[in-house]
Amino acid sequence: MKNAEIPPLCIEPIVENSIIHGISPKKGNGKVQIVIKTVDKKIKISVIDDGVGIESKDFKLGFGVRSVKERLKILYGEDAKLEIKQNEKNGVTVEIEFPLKEAKK
């Protein structure tokens, strides 16, 4: 995975959302974790925060997440996915998955 191609501006908007909507409203400190791994010839990126979470009745995709989703669809079609999940205890996990490609050197 050392030379894996990751599309530009796919992680930053998700991390920014975690900080603005999850961590900032929380009392005290918070944590955002980014995990990148390969699974079955795909790259899986997880952005996990321990913030305030999302109330399902208030949830809608914002501009940043919609942009990432559209960019992935243009680049990878149905082979890409973006999922947003409420964590069991608190916070949100956003998972992005797309085919593994070698970066051009």
mmCIF file with all atom_site columns, C-alpha atoms in Angstrom:
data_model
loop_
_atom_site.group_PDB
_atom_site.id
_atom_site.type_symbol
_atom_site.label_atom_id
_atom_site.label_alt_id
_atom_site.label_comp_id
_atom_site.label_asym_id
_atom_site.label_entity_id
_atom_site.label_seq_id
_atom_site.pdbx_PDB_ins_code
_atom_site.Cartn_x
_atom_site.Cartn_y
_atom_site.Cartn_z
_atom_site.occupancy
_atom_site.B_iso_or_equiv
_atom_site.pdbx_formal_charge
_atom_site.auth_seq_id
_atom_site.auth_comp_id
_atom_site.auth_asym_id
_atom_site.auth_atom_id
_atom_site.pdbx_PDB_model_num
ATOM 1   C CA . MET A 1 1   ? 0.000   0.000  0.000   1.00 0.00 ? 1   MET A CA 1
ATOM 2   C CA . LYS A 1 2   ? 3.057   2.237  0.099   1.00 0.00 ? 2   LYS A CA 1
ATOM 3   C CA . ASN A 1 3   ? 2.331   3.594  -3.399  1.00 0.00 ? 3   ASN A CA 1
ATOM 4   C CA . ALA A 1 4   ? -1.463  3.534  -3.282  1.00 0.00 ? 4   ALA A CA 1
ATOM 5   C CA . GLU A 1 5   ? -3.358  6.248  -5.118  1.00 0.00 ? 5   GLU A CA 1
ATOM 6   C CA . ILE A 1 6   ? -5.763  8.188  -2.893  1.00 0.00 ? 6   ILE A CA 1
ATOM 7   C CA . PRO A 1 7   ? -7.923  10.772 -4.659  1.00 0.00 ? 7   PRO A CA 1
ATOM 8   C CA . PRO A 1 8   ? -7.303  14.359 -3.558  1.00 0.00 ? 8   PRO A CA 1
ATOM 9   C CA . LEU A 1 9   ? -9.742  15.990 -1.134  1.00 0.00 ? 9   LEU A CA 1
ATOM 10  C CA . CYS A 1 10  ? -11.360 12.737 -0.017  1.00 0.00 ? 10  CYS A CA 1
ATOM 11  C CA . ILE A 1 11  ? -10.128 12.656 3.574   1.00 0.00 ? 11  ILE A CA 1
ATOM 12  C CA . GLU A 1 12  ? -9.842  16.353 4.492   1.00 0.00 ? 12  GLU A CA 1
ATOM 13  C CA . PRO A 1 13  ? -13.574 17.245 4.256   1.00 0.00 ? 13  PRO A CA 1
ATOM 14  C CA . ILE A 1 14  ? -14.477 14.229 6.398   1.00 0.00 ? 14  ILE A CA 1
ATOM 15  C CA . VAL A 1 15  ? -11.916 15.126 9.088   1.00 0.00 ? 15  VAL A CA 1
ATOM 16  C CA . GLU A 1 16  ? -13.048 18.756 8.992   1.00 0.00 ? 16  GLU A CA 1
ATOM 17  C CA . ASN A 1 17  ? -16.679 17.658 9.533   1.00 0.00 ? 17  ASN A CA 1
ATOM 18  C CA . SER A 1 18  ? -15.619 15.455 12.453  1.00 0.00 ? 18  SER A CA 1
ATOM 19  C CA . ILE A 1 19  ? -13.943 18.407 14.123  1.00 0.00 ? 19  ILE A CA 1
ATOM 20  C CA . ILE A 1 20  ? -16.612 21.036 13.386  1.00 0.00 ? 20  ILE A CA 1
ATOM 21  C CA . HIS A 1 21  ? -19.750 18.950 13.972  1.00 0.00 ? 21  HIS A CA 1
ATOM 22  C CA . GLY A 1 22  ? -18.486 16.253 16.346  1.00 0.00 ? 22  GLY A CA 1
ATOM 23  C CA . ILE A 1 23  ? -15.599 17.452 18.484  1.00 0.00 ? 23  ILE A CA 1
ATOM 24  C CA . SER A 1 24  ? -16.190 21.230 18.758  1.00 0.00 ? 24  SER A CA 1
ATOM 25  C CA . PRO A 1 25  ? -19.701 20.951 20.280  1.00 0.00 ? 25  PRO A CA 1
ATOM 26  C CA . LYS A 1 26  ? -18.458 18.365 22.808  1.00 0.00 ? 26  LYS A CA 1
ATOM 27  C CA . LYS A 1 27  ? -17.539 19.401 26.336  1.00 0.00 ? 27  LYS A CA 1
ATOM 28  C CA . GLY A 1 28  ? -13.904 18.623 26.978  1.00 0.00 ? 28  GLY A CA 1
ATOM 29  C CA . ASN A 1 29  ? -11.387 17.104 24.610  1.00 0.00 ? 29  ASN A CA 1
ATOM 30  C CA . GLY A 1 30  ? -12.109 14.856 21.673  1.00 0.00 ? 30  GLY A CA 1
ATOM 31  C CA . LYS A 1 31  ? -10.276 12.559 19.315  1.00 0.00 ? 31  LYS A CA 1
ATOM 32  C CA . VAL A 1 32  ? -10.366 11.970 15.551  1.00 0.00 ? 32  VAL A CA 1
ATOM 33  C CA . GLN A 1 33  ? -8.669  8.816  14.312  1.00 0.00 ? 33  GLN A CA 1
ATOM 34  C CA . ILE A 1 34  ? -7.854  8.015  10.661  1.00 0.00 ? 34  ILE A CA 1
ATOM 35  C CA . VAL A 1 35  ? -7.331  4.352  9.755   1.00 0.00 ? 35  VAL A CA 1
ATOM 36  C CA . ILE A 1 36  ? -6.249  3.376  6.233   1.00 0.00 ? 36  ILE A CA 1
ATOM 37  C CA . LYS A 1 37  ? -5.946  -0.266 5.223   1.00 0.00 ? 37  LYS A CA 1
ATOM 38  C CA . THR A 1 38  ? -6.311  -2.569 2.239   1.00 0.00 ? 38  THR A CA 1
ATOM 39  C CA . VAL A 1 39  ? -9.030  -5.186 2.151   1.00 0.00 ? 39  VAL A CA 1
ATOM 40  C CA . ASP A 1 40  ? -9.626  -7.462 -0.873  1.00 0.00 ? 40  ASP A CA 1
ATOM 41  C CA . LYS A 1 41  ? -7.792  -5.187 -3.352  1.00 0.00 ? 41  LYS A CA 1
ATOM 42  C CA . LYS A 1 42  ? -9.624  -2.141 -2.050  1.00 0.00 ? 42  LYS A CA 1
ATOM 43  C CA . ILE A 1 43  ? -8.541  0.768  0.089   1.00 0.00 ? 43  ILE A CA 1
ATOM 44  C CA . LYS A 1 44  ? -10.674 1.330  3.149   1.00 0.00 ? 44  LYS A CA 1
ATOM 45  C CA . ILE A 1 45  ? -10.367 4.661  4.949   1.00 0.00 ? 45  ILE A CA 1
ATOM 46  C CA . SER A 1 46  ? -12.130 5.101  8.282   1.00 0.00 ? 46  SER A CA 1
ATOM 47  C CA . VAL A 1 47  ? -12.431 8.471  10.012  1.00 0.00 ? 47  VAL A CA 1
ATOM 48  C CA . ILE A 1 48  ? -13.590 7.843  13.580  1.00 0.00 ? 48  ILE A CA 1
ATOM 49  C CA . ASP A 1 49  ? -14.440 10.539 16.104  1.00 0.00 ? 49  ASP A CA 1
ATOM 50  C CA . ASP A 1 50  ? -15.660 10.431 19.685  1.00 0.00 ? 50  ASP A CA 1
ATOM 51  C CA . GLY A 1 51  ? -17.720 13.595 19.367  1.00 0.00 ? 51  GLY A CA 1
ATOM 52  C CA . VAL A 1 52  ? -21.378 14.319 19.998  1.00 0.00 ? 52  VAL A CA 1
ATOM 53  C CA . GLY A 1 53  ? -22.646 12.051 17.212  1.00 0.00 ? 53  GLY A CA 1
ATOM 54  C CA . ILE A 1 54  ? -25.539 12.586 14.818  1.00 0.00 ? 54  ILE A CA 1
ATOM 55  C CA . GLU A 1 55  ? -29.229 12.634 15.561  1.00 0.00 ? 55  GLU A CA 1
ATOM 56  C CA . SER A 1 56  ? -30.804 10.697 12.690  1.00 0.00 ? 56  SER A CA 1
ATOM 57  C CA . LYS A 1 57  ? -33.781 13.056 12.438  1.00 0.00 ? 57  LYS A CA 1
ATOM 58  C CA . ASP A 1 58  ? -31.411 16.017 11.901  1.00 0.00 ? 58  ASP A CA 1
ATOM 59  C CA . PHE A 1 59  ? -28.970 14.254 9.586   1.00 0.00 ? 59  PHE A CA 1
ATOM 60  C CA . LYS A 1 60  ? -28.372 15.395 6.032   1.00 0.00 ? 60  LYS A CA 1
ATOM 61  C CA . LEU A 1 61  ? -25.289 15.268 3.834   1.00 0.00 ? 61  LEU A CA 1
ATOM 62  C CA . GLY A 1 62  ? -23.441 18.557 3.739   1.00 0.00 ? 62  GLY A CA 1
ATOM 63  C CA . PHE A 1 63  ? -21.518 19.995 0.803   1.00 0.00 ? 63  PHE A CA 1
ATOM 64  C CA . GLY A 1 64  ? -18.168 18.440 1.791   1.00 0.00 ? 64  GLY A CA 1
ATOM 65  C CA . VAL A 1 65  ? -19.445 14.873 2.162   1.00 0.00 ? 65  VAL A CA 1
ATOM 66  C CA . ARG A 1 66  ? -21.585 15.164 -0.987  1.00 0.00 ? 66  ARG A CA 1
ATOM 67  C CA . SER A 1 67  ? -18.504 16.368 -2.898  1.00 0.00 ? 67  SER A CA 1
ATOM 68  C CA . VAL A 1 68  ? -16.442 13.399 -1.704  1.00 0.00 ? 68  VAL A CA 1
ATOM 69  C CA . LYS A 1 69  ? -19.244 10.984 -2.608  1.00 0.00 ? 69  LYS A CA 1
ATOM 70  C CA . GLU A 1 70  ? -19.605 12.483 -6.108  1.00 0.00 ? 70  GLU A CA 1
ATOM 71  C CA . ARG A 1 71  ? -15.839 12.510 -6.689  1.00 0.00 ? 71  ARG A CA 1
ATOM 72  C CA . LEU A 1 72  ? -15.625 8.819  -5.756  1.00 0.00 ? 72  LEU A CA 1
ATOM 73  C CA . LYS A 1 73  ? -18.563 7.994  -8.041  1.00 0.00 ? 73  LYS A CA 1
ATOM 74  C CA . ILE A 1 74  ? -16.922 9.806  -10.978 1.00 0.00 ? 74  ILE A CA 1
ATOM 75  C CA . LEU A 1 75  ? -13.593 8.049  -10.415 1.00 0.00 ? 75  LEU A CA 1
ATOM 76  C CA . TYR A 1 76  ? -14.768 4.544  -9.466  1.00 0.00 ? 76  TYR A CA 1
ATOM 77  C CA . GLY A 1 77  ? -18.483 4.249  -10.245 1.00 0.00 ? 77  GLY A CA 1
ATOM 78  C CA . GLU A 1 78  ? -20.269 1.558  -8.271  1.00 0.00 ? 78  GLU A CA 1
ATOM 79  C CA . ASP A 1 79  ? -16.933 0.202  -6.993  1.00 0.00 ? 79  ASP A CA 1
ATOM 80  C CA . ALA A 1 80  ? -16.714 3.006  -4.424  1.00 0.00 ? 80  ALA A CA 1
ATOM 81  C CA . LYS A 1 81  ? -18.785 3.606  -1.326  1.00 0.00 ? 81  LYS A CA 1
ATOM 82  C CA . LEU A 1 82  ? -19.089 6.075  1.503   1.00 0.00 ? 82  LEU A CA 1
ATOM 83  C CA . GLU A 1 83  ? -20.961 5.131  4.669   1.00 0.00 ? 83  GLU A CA 1
ATOM 84  C CA . ILE A 1 84  ? -21.686 7.174  7.778   1.00 0.00 ? 84  ILE A CA 1
ATOM 85  C CA . LYS A 1 85  ? -22.400 5.292  11.003  1.00 0.00 ? 85  LYS A CA 1
ATOM 86  C CA . GLN A 1 86  ? -23.251 6.387  14.518  1.00 0.00 ? 86  GLN A CA 1
ATOM 87  C CA . ASN A 1 87  ? -20.783 4.752  16.925  1.00 0.00 ? 87  ASN A CA 1
ATOM 88  C CA . GLU A 1 88  ? -22.126 2.563  19.748  1.00 0.00 ? 88  GLU A CA 1
ATOM 89  C CA . LYS A 1 89  ? -20.932 4.767  22.603  1.00 0.00 ? 89  LYS A CA 1
ATOM 90  C CA . ASN A 1 90  ? -20.504 8.197  21.035  1.00 0.00 ? 90  ASN A CA 1
ATOM 91  C CA . GLY A 1 91  ? -19.255 9.832  17.874  1.00 0.00 ? 91  GLY A CA 1
ATOM 92  C CA . VAL A 1 92  ? -19.389 8.905  14.224  1.00 0.00 ? 92  VAL A CA 1
ATOM 93  C CA . THR A 1 93  ? -17.428 6.698  11.834  1.00 0.00 ? 93  THR A CA 1
ATOM 94  C CA . VAL A 1 94  ? -17.209 7.547  8.144   1.00 0.00 ? 94  VAL A CA 1
ATOM 95  C CA . GLU A 1 95  ? -15.955 4.714  5.941   1.00 0.00 ? 95  GLU A CA 1
ATOM 96  C CA . ILE A 1 96  ? -14.725 5.298  2.407   1.00 0.00 ? 96  ILE A CA 1
ATOM 97  C CA . GLU A 1 97  ? -13.865 2.362  0.165   1.00 0.00 ? 97  GLU A CA 1
ATOM 98  C CA . PHE A 1 98  ? -12.564 2.257  -3.414  1.00 0.00 ? 98  PHE A CA 1
ATOM 99  C CA . PRO A 1 99  ? -10.391 0.011  -5.639  1.00 0.00 ? 99  PRO A CA 1
ATOM 100 C CA . LEU A 1 100 ? -6.670  -0.116 -4.897  1.00 0.00 ? 100 LEU A CA 1
ATOM 101 C CA . LYS A 1 101 ? -4.589  1.471  -7.666  1.00 0.00 ? 101 LYS A CA 1
ATOM 102 C CA . GLU A 1 102 ? -0.854  2.074  -7.767  1.00 0.00 ? 102 GLU A CA 1
ATOM 103 C CA . ALA A 1 103 ? 0.096   5.747  -7.754  1.00 0.00 ? 103 ALA A CA 1
ATOM 104 C CA . LYS A 1 104 ? 2.003   6.938  -10.807 1.00 0.00 ? 104 LYS A CA 1
ATOM 105 C CA . LYS A 1 105 ? 5.597   7.758  -9.980  1.00 0.00 ? 105 LYS A CA 1
#
